[in-house]
Coordinates of N, CA and C and ligand atoms in Angstrom, one line a residue:
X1 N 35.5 5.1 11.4 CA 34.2 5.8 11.1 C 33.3 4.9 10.4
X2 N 32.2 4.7 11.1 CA 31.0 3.8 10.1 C 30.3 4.6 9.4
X3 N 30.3 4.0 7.8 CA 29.3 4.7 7.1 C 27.8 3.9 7.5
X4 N 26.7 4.7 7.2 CA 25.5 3.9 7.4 C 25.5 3.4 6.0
X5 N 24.7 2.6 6.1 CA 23.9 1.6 4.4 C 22.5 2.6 4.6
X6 N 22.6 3.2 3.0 CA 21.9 3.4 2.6 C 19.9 3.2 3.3
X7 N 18.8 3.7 3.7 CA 17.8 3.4 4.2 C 16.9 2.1 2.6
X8 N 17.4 1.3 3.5 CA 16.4 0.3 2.6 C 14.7 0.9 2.3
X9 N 14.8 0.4 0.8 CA 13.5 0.8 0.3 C 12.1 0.5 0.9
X10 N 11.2 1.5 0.9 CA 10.0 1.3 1.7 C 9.2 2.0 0.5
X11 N 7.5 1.1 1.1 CA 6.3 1.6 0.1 C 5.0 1.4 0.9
X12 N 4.4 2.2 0.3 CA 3.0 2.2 1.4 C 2.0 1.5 0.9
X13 N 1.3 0.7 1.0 CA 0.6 -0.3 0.9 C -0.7 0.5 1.8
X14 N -2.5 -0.1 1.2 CA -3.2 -0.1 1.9 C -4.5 -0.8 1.5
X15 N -4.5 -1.6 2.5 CA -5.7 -2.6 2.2 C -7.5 -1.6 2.5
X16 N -8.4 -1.4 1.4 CA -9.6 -0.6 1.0 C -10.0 -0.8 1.9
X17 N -11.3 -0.2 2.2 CA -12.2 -0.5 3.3 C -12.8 -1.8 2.6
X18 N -13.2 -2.1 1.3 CA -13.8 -3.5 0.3 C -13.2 -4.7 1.1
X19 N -12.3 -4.6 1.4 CA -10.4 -5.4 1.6 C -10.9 -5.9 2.8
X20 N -11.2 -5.4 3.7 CA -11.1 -5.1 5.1 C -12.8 -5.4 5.4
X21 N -13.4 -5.1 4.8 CA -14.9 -5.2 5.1 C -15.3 -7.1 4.6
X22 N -14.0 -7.6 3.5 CA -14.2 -8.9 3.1 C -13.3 -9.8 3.9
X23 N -12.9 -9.2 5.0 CA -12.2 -10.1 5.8 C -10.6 -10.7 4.9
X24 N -10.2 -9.7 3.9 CA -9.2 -10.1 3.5 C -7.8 -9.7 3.9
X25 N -8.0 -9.1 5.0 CA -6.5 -8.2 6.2 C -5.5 -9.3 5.8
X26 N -5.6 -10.4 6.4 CA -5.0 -11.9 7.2 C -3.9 -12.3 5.5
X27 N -4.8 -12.6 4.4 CA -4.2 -13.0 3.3 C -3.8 -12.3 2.3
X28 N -3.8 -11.0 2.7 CA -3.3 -9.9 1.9 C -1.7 -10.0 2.8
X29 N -1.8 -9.8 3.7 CA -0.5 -9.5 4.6 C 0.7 -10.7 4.6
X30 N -0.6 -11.8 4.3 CA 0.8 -13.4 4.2 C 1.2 -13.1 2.7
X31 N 0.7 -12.4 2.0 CA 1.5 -12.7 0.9 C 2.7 -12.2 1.2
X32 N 2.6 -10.9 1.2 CA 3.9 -9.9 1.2 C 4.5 -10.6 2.8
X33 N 4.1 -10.7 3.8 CA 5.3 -12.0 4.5 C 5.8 -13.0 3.8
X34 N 5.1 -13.8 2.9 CA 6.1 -15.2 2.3 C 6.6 -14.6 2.0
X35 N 6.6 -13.3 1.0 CA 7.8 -13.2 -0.2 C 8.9 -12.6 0.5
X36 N 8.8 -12.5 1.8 CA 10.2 -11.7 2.4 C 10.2 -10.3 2.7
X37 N 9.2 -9.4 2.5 CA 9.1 -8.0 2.7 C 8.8 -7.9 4.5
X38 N 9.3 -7.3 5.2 CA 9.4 -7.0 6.2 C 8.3 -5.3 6.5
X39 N 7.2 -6.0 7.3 CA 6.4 -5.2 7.8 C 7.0 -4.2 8.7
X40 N 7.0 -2.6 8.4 CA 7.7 -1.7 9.3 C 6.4 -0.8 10.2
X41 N 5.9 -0.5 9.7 CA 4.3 0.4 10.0 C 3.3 -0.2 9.9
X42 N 2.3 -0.3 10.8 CA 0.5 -0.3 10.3 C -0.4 0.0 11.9
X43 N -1.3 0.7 10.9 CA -2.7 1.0 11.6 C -4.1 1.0 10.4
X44 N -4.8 0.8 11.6 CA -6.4 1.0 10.9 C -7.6 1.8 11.4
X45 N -7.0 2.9 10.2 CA -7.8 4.0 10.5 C -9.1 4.3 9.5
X46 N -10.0 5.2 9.7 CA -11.3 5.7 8.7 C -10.2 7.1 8.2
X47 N -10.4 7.0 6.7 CA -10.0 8.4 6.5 C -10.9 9.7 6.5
X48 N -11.1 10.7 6.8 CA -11.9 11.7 6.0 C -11.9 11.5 4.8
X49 N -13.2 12.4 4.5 CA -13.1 12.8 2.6 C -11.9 13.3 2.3
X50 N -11.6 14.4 3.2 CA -10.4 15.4 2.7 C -9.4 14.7 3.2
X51 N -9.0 13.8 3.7 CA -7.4 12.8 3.9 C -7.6 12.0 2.5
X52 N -8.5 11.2 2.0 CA -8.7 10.8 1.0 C -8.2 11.2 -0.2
X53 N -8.7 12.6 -0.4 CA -8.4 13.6 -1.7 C -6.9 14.2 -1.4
X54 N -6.6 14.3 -0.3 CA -4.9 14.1 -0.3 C -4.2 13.2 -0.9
X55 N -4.7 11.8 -0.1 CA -4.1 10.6 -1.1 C -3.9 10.5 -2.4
X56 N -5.3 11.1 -2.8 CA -5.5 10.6 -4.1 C -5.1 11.9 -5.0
X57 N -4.2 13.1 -4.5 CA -4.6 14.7 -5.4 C -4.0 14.4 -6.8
X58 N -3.4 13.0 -7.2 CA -3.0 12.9 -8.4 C -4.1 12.7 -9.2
X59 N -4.8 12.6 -9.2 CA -6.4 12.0 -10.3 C -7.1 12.9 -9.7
X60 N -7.4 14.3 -9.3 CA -8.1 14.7 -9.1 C -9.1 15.9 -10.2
X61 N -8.4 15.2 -11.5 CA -8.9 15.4 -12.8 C -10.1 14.6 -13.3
X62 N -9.7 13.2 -12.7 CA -10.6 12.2 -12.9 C -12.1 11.9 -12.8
X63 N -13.1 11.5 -14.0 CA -14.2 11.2 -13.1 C -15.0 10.6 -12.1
X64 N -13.8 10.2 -11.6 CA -13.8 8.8 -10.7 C -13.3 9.0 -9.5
X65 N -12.8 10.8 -9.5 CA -12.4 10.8 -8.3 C -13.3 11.1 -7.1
X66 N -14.3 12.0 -7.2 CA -15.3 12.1 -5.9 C -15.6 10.8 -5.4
X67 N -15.9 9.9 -6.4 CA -16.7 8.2 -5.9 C -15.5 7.8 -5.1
X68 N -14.1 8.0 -5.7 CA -13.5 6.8 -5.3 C -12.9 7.7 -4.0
X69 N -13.2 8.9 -3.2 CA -12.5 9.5 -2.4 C -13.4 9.4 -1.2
X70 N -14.9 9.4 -1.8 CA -16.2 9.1 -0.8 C -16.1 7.3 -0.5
X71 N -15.1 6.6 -1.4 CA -15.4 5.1 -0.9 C -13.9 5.0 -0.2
X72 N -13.2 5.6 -0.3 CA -11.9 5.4 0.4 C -12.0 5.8 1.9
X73 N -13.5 7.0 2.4 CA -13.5 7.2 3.3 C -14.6 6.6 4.0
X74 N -15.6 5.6 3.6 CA -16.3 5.1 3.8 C -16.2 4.1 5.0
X75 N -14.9 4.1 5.6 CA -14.9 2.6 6.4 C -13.5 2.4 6.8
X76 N -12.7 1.1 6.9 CA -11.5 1.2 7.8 C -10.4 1.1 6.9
X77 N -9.4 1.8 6.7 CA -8.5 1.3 5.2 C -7.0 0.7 6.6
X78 N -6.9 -0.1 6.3 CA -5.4 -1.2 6.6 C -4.4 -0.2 6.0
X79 N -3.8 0.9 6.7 CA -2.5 1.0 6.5 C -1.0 0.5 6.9
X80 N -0.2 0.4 5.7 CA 0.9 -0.4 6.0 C 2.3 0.3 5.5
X81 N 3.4 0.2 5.9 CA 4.9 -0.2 5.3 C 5.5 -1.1 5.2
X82 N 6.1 -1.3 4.0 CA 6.4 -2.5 3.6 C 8.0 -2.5 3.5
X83 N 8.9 -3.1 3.8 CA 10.3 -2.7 3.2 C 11.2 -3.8 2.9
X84 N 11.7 -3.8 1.8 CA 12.7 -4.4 1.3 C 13.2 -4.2 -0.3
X85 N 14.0 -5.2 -0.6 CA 14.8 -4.7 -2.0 C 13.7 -5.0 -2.9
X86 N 13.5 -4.1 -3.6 CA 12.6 -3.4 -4.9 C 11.6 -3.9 -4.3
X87 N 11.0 -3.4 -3.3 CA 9.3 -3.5 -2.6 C 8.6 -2.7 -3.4
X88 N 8.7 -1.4 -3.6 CA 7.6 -0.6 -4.5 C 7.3 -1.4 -5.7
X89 N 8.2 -1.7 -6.4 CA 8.2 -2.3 -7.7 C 7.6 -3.9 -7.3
X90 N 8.1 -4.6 -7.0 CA 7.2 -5.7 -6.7 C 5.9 -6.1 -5.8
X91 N 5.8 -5.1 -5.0 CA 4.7 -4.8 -4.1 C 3.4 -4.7 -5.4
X92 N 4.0 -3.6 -6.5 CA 2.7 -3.5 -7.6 C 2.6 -4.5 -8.4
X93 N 3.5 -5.7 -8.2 CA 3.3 -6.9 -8.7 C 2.3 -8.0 -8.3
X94 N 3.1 -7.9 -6.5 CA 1.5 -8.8 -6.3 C 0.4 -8.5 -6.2
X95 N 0.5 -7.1 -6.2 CA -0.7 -6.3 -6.6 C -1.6 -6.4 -7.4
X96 N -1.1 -6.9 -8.8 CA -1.6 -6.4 -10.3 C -2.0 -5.3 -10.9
X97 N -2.7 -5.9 -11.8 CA -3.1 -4.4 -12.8 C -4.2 -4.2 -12.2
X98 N -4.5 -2.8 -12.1 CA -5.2 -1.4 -11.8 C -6.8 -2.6 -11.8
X99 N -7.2 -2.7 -12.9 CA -8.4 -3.6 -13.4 C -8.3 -5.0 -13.0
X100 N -8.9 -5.2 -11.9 CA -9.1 -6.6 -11.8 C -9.5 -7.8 -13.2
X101 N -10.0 -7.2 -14.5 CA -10.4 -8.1 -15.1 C -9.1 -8.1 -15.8
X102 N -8.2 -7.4 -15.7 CA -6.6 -7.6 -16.2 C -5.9 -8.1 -15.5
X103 N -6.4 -8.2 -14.4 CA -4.8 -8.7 -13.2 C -4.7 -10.1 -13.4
X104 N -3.6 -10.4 -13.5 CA -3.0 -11.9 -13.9 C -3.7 -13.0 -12.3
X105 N -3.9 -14.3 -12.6 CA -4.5 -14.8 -11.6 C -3.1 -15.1 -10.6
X106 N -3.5 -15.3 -9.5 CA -1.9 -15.2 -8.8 C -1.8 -14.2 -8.3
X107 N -1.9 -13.0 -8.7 CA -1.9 -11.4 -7.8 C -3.0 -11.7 -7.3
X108 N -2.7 -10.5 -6.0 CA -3.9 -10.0 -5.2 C -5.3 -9.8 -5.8
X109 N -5.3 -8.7 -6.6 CA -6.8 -8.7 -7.5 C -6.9 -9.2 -8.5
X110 N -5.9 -9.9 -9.2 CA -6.3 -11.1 -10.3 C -6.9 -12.4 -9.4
X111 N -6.5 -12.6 -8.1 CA -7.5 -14.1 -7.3 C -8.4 -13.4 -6.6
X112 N -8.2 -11.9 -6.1 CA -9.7 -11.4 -4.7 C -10.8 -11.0 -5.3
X113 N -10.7 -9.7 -6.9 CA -11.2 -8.7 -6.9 C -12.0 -9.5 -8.2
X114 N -13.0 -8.1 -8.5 CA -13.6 -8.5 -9.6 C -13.6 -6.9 -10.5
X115 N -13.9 -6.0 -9.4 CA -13.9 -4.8 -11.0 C -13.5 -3.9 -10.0
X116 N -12.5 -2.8 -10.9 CA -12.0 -1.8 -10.6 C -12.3 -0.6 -9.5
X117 N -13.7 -0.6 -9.2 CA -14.3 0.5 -8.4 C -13.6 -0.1 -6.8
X118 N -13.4 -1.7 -6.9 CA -13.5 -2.0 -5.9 C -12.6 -3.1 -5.6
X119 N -11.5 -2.8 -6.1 CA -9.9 -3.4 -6.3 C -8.9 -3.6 -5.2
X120 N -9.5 -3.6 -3.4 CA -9.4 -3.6 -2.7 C -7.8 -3.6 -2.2
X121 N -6.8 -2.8 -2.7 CA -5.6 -2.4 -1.9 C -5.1 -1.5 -2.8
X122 N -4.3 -0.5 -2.5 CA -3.4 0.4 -3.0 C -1.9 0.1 -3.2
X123 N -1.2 0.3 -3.7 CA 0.3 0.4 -3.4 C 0.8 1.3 -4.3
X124 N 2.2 2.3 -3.6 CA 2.4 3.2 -3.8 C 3.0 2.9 -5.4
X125 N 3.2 4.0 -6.3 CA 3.5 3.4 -7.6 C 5.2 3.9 -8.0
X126 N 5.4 4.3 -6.9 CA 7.2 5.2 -7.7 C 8.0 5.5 -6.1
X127 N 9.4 5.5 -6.1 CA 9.9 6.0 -4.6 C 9.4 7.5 -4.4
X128 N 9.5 8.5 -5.3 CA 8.3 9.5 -5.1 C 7.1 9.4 -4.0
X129 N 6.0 9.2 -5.1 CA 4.8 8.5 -4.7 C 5.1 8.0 -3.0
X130 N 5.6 6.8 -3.3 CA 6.3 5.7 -1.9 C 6.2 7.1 -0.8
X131 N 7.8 7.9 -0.7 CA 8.0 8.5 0.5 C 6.8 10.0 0.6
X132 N 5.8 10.3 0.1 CA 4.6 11.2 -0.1 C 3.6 10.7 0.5
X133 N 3.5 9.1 0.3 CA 2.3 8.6 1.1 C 2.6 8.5 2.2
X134 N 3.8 7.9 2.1 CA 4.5 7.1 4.0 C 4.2 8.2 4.9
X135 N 4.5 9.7 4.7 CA 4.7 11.2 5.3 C 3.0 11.2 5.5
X136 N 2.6 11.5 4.7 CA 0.9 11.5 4.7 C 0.5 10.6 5.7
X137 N 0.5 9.2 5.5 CA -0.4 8.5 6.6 C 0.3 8.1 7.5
X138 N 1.7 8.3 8.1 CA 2.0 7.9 9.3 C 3.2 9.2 9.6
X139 N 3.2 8.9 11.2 CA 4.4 10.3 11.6 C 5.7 9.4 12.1
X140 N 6.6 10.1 11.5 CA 8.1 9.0 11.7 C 8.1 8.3 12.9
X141 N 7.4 8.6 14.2 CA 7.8 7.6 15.5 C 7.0 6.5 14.8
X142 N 5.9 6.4 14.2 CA 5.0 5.1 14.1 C 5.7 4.3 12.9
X143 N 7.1 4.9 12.3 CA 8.0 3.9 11.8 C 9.3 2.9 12.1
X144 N 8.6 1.5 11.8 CA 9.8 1.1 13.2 C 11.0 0.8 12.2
X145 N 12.1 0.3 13.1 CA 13.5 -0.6 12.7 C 13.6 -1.5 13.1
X146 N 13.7 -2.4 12.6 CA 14.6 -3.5 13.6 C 14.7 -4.8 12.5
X147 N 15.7 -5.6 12.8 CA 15.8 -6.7 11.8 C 15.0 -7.9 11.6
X148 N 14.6 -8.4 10.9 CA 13.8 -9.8 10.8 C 14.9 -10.9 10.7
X149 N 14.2 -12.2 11.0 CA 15.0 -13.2 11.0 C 15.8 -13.1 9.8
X150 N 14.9 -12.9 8.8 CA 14.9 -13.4 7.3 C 16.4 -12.8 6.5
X151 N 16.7 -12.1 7.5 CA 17.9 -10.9 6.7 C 19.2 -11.4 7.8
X152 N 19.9 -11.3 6.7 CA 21.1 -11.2 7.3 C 21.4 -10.3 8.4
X153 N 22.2 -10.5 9.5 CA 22.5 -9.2 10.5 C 23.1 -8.2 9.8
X154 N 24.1 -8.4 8.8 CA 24.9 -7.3 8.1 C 24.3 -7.0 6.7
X155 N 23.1 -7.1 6.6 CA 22.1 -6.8 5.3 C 21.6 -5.9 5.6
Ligands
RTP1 P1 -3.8 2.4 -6.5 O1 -3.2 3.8 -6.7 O2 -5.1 2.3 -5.7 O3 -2.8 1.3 -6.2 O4 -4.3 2.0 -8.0 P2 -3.5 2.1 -9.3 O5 -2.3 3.0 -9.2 O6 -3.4 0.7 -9.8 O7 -4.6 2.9 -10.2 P3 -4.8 4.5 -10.4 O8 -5.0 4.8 -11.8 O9 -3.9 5.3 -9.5 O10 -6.3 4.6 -9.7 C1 -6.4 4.7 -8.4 C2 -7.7 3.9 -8.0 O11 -8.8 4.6 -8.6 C3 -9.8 3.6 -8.8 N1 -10.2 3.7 -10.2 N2 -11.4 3.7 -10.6 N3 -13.8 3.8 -12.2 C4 -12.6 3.8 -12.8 O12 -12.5 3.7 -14.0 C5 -11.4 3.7 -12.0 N4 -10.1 3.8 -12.4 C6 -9.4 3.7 -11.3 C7 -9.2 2.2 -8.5 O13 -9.7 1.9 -7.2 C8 -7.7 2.5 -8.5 O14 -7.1 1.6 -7.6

């Protein structure tokens, strides 16, 4: 009887319409390839306002949230899956901090961005979070399987 292994960890990543409108698709996506995370999902869609305010219904306390739900639907947002060992957690690494004027240089918006309104990618923040978005912006057929070179066959 085979047990299965566990579903290796996945996180939703998505590059802003800012992201995408600066022609930064190409070098956002080689990062998370060199470091070994294995692309499972993407499309590029415009969200509605109200797909937006889904995404975002955690801050919907915020002052910041109408602006940032009208600029999230503004244009084409890069959605992605990302998967491998501790991808949520290191995905918000190469990420950086929230505030570009904090993000360490080396991260994505410590070298792309310059200020917070316009901090051009997302990534999910918790496996919570993670499996809430993934369900949100994509429907299980548009998630694939299959192994990369990079992994072992029995990994
Ligand atoms: P994200 O969800 O986009 O990865 O960002 P995050 O967790 O690092 O930051 P969060 O606090 O969840 O905020 C979500 C997005 O809202 C915008 N924001 N604007 N004007 C402001 O003060 C402000 N603060 C946050 C940013 O685009 C942030 O990524």
């Amino acid at each position: 009887q085979e047990v299965h292994a566990a579903q290796m960890e996945r996180t939703f990543i998505a590059i802003k319409p800012d992201g995408v409108q600066r022609g930064l698709i190409s070098e956002i996506i080689a990062r998370f390839e060199r470091k070994g995370f294995k692309l499972v999902a993407i499309k590029l869609v415009i969200p509605t306002k109200s797909f937006a305010q889904k995404h975002y219904h955690d801050l919907k306390e915020r002052p910041f949230f109408d602006g940032l739900c009208d600029f999230l639907s503004s244009g084409p947002v890069l959605a992605m899956v990302w998967e491998g060992e501790g991808v949520i957690k290191y995905g918000r690494k190469l990420i950086g901090a929230t505030d570009p004027q904090k993000s360490e240089p080396g991260t994505i918006r410590g070298d792309l961005a310059v200020v917070v309104g316009r901090n051009i990618i997302h990534g999910s923040d918790g496996p919570e979070t993670a499996k809430d978005e993934i369900n949100l912006w994509f429907k299980p057929e548009e998630l694939t399987s299959y192994t990369s070179n990079q992994e072992k066959p029995d990994s």
